[in-house]
Short mmCIF file of C-alpha atoms in Angstrom, two decimals:
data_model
loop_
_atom_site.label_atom_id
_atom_site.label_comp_id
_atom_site.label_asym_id
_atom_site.label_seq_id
_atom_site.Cartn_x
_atom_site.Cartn_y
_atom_site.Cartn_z
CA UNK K 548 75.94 137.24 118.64
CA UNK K 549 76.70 140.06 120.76
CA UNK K 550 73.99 142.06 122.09
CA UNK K 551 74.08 146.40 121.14
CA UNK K 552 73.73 148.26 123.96
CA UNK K 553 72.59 152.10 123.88
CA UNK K 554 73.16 154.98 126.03
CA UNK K 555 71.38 157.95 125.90
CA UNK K 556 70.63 160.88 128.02
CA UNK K 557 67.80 160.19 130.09
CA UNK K 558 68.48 156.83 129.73
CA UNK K 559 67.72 154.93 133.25
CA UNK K 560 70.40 152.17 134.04
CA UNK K 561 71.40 149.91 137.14
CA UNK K 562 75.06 150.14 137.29
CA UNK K 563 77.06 149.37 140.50
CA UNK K 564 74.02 147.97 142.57
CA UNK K 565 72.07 151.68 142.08
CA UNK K 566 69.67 152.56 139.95
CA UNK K 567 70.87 155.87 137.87
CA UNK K 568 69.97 158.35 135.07
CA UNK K 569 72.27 158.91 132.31
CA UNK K 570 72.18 163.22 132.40
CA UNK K 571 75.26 163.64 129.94
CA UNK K 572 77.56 161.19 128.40
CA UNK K 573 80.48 161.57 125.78
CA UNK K 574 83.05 159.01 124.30
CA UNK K 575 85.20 159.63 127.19
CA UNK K 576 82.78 159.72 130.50
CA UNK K 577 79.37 159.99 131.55
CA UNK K 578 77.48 161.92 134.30
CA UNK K 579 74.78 159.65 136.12
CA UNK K 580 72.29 161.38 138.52
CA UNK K 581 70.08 160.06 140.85
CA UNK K 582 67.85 162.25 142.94
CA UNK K 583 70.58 164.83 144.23
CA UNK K 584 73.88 162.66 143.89
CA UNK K 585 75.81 162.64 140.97
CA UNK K 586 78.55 160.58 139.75
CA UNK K 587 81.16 160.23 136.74
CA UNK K 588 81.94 157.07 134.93
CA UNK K 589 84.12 155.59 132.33
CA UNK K 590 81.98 155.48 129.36
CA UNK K 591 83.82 151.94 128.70
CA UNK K 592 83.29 150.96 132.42
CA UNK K 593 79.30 152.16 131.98
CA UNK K 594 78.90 150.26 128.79
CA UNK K 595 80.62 146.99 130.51
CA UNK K 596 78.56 147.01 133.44
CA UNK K 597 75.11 148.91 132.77
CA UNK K 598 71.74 146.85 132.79
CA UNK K 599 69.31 149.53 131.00
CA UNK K 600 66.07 149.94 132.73
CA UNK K 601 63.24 149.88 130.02
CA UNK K 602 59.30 150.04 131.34
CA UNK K 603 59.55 146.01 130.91
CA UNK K 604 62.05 145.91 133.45
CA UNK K 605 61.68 148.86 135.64
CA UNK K 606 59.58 147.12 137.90
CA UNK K 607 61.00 144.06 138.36
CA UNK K 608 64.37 146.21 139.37
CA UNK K 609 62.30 147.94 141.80
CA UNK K 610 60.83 144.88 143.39
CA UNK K 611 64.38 142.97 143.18
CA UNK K 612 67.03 145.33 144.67
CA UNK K 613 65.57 148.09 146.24
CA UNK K 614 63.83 146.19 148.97
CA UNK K 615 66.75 144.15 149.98
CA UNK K 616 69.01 147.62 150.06
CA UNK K 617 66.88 149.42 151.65
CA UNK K 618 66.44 146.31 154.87
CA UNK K 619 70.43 146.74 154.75
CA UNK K 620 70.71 150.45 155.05
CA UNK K 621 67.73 151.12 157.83
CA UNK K 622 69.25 149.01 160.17
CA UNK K 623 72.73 151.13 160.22
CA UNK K 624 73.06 154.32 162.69
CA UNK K 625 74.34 156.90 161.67
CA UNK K 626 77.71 156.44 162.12
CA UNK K 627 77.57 152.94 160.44
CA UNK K 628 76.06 154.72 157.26
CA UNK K 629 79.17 156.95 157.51
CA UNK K 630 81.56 154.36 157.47
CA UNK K 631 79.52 152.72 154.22
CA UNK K 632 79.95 156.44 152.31
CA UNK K 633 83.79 156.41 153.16
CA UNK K 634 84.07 153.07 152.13
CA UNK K 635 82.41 154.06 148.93
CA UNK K 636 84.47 156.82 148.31
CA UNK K 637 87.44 154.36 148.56
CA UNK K 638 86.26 152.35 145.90
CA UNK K 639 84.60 154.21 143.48
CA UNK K 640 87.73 155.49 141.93
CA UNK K 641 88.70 151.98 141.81
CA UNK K 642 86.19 151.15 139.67
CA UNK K 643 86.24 154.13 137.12
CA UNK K 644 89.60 152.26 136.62
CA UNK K 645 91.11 154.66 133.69
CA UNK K 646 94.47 152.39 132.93
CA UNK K 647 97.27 154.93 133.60
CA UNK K 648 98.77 152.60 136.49
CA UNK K 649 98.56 149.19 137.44
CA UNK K 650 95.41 148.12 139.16
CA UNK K 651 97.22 146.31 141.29
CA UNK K 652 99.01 149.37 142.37
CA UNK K 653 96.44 151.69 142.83
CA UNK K 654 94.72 148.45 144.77
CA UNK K 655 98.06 148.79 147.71
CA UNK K 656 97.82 152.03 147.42
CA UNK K 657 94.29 152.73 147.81
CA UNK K 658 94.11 149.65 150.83
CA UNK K 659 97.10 151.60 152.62
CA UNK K 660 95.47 154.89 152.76
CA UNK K 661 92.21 153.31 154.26
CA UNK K 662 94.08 151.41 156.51
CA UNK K 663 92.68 148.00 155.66
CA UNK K 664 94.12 144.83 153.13
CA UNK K 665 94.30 144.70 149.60
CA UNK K 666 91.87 141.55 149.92
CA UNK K 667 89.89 143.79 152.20
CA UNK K 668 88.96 146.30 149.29
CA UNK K 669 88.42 143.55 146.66
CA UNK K 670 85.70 142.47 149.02
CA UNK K 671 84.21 146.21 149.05
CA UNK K 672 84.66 146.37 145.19
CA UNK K 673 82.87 143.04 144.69
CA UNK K 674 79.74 144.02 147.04
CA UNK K 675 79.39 147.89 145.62
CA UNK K 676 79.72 146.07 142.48
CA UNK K 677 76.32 143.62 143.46
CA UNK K 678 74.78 145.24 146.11
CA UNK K 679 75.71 149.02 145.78
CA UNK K 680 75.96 150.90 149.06
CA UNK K 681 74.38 148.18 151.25
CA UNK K 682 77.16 145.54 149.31
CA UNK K 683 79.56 147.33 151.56
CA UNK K 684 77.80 145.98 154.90
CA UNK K 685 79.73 143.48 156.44
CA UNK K 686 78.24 141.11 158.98
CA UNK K 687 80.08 142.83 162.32
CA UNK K 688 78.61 146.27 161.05
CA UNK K 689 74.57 144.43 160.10
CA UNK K 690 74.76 142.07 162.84
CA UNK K 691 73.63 139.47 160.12
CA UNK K 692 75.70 136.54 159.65
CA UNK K 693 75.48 134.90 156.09
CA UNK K 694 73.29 132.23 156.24
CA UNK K 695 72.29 131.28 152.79
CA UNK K 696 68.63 132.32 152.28
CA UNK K 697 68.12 133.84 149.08
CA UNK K 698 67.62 137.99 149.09
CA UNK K 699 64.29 138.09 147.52
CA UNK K 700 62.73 135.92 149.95
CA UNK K 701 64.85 138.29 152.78
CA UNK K 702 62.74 140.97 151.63
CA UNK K 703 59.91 139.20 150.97
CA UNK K 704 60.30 138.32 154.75
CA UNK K 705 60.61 141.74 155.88
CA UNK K 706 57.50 143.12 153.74
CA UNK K 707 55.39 140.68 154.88
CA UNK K 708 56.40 141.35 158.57
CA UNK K 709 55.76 144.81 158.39
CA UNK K 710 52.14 144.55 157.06
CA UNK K 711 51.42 142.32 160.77
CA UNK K 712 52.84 145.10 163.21
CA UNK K 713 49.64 147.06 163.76
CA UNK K 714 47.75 143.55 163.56
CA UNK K 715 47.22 140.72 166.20
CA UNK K 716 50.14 138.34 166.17
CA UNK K 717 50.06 135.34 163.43
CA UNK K 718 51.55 131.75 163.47
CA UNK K 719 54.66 130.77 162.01
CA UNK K 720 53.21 128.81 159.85
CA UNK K 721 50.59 131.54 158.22
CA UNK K 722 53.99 134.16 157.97
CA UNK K 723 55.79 131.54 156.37
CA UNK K 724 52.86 130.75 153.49
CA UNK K 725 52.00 134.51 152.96
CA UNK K 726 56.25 135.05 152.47
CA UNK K 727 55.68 132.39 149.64
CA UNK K 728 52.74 133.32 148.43
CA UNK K 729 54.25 136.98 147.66
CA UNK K 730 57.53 135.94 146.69
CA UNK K 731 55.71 133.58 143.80
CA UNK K 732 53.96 136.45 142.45
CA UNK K 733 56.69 138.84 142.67
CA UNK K 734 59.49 136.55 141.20
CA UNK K 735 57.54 133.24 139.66
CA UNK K 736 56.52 130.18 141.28
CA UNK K 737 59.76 127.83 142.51
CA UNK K 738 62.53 130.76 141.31
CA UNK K 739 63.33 131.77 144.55
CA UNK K 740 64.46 129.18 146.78
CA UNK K 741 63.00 128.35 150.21
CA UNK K 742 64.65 128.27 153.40
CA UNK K 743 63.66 125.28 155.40
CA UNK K 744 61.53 126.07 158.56
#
């Protein structure tokens, strides 16, 4: 049975790896807001891909992506979170996809003009599609390599880190329980995998 989905102004919904407000929306497009930005979507494209954000969830999204963006995106100067915003400019458009030519087509046309390969920007569309803005951070611009560990306990990782830089030093071993520990009660016990030590 397929699940009915509603829109609504004021609506909150994650959609692209952001979290976003629905401010206006018609049959034909819809204006999203967050904070200052705005953007315009494909109703069709909105309805496909939209998670809405109720007060049972709203949390959880807050705990689950945010954290892990926001690791990405402080570790880039400037210039590297200038190269992320053209890179999103590329492939937004792409993604409002509207049908009057050929994705494939708009795809050459679209690599060509930001001088990289067609497989290049499916990569881009497939992280701004999971990861939003930090989804378009490759390893040479991060410095991280993929290595496997699940995201959650990534953040985890770096919240618990942060709450022991104006303490004395701990073992490995007492990081390493207090990173499970609070990824248990953020995300349930034995959801989120562990790295081994």
């Amino acid at each position: 049975m397929a699940s009915v989905v509603e829109l609504s102004v004021g609506k909150r919904v994650w959609f692209e790896g952001d979290m976003w407000e629905i401010a206006s929306i018609s049959a034909a497009a819809a204006q999203l807001s967050r904070g200052d930005k705005f953007r315009s979507v494909a109703t069709l494209s909105l309805l496909e891909g939209a998670k809405i954000i109720g007060a049972d969830t709203q949390a959880a999204e807050d705990e689950w992506y945010q954290p892990a963006s926001n690791i990405v995106l402080s570790d880039l100067s400037p210039a590297q979170r200038a190269k992320l915003d053209q890179r999103a400019a590329v492939v937004r458009p792409l993604l409002e996809y509207d049908g009057d030519v050929s994705l494939k087509q708009r795809l050459r046309e679209a690599a060509a003009s930001a001088h990289v390969s067609t497989r290049t920007l499916e990569r881009w569309m497939t992280g701004y599609r999971s990861g939003g803005l930090a989804g378009l951070a490759d390893s040479r611009m991060t410095g991280r390599y993929a290595t496997g560990i699940d995201s959650r306990w990534d953040a985890a990782c770096a919240e618990v880190l942060a709450e022991y830089t104006a303490r004395s030093t701990p073992t490995m071993g007492v990081v390493l329980d207090k990173i499970q520990q609070r990824v248990d009660e953020q995300h349930g016990p034995g959801v989120v995998g562990t790295p081994s030590r």
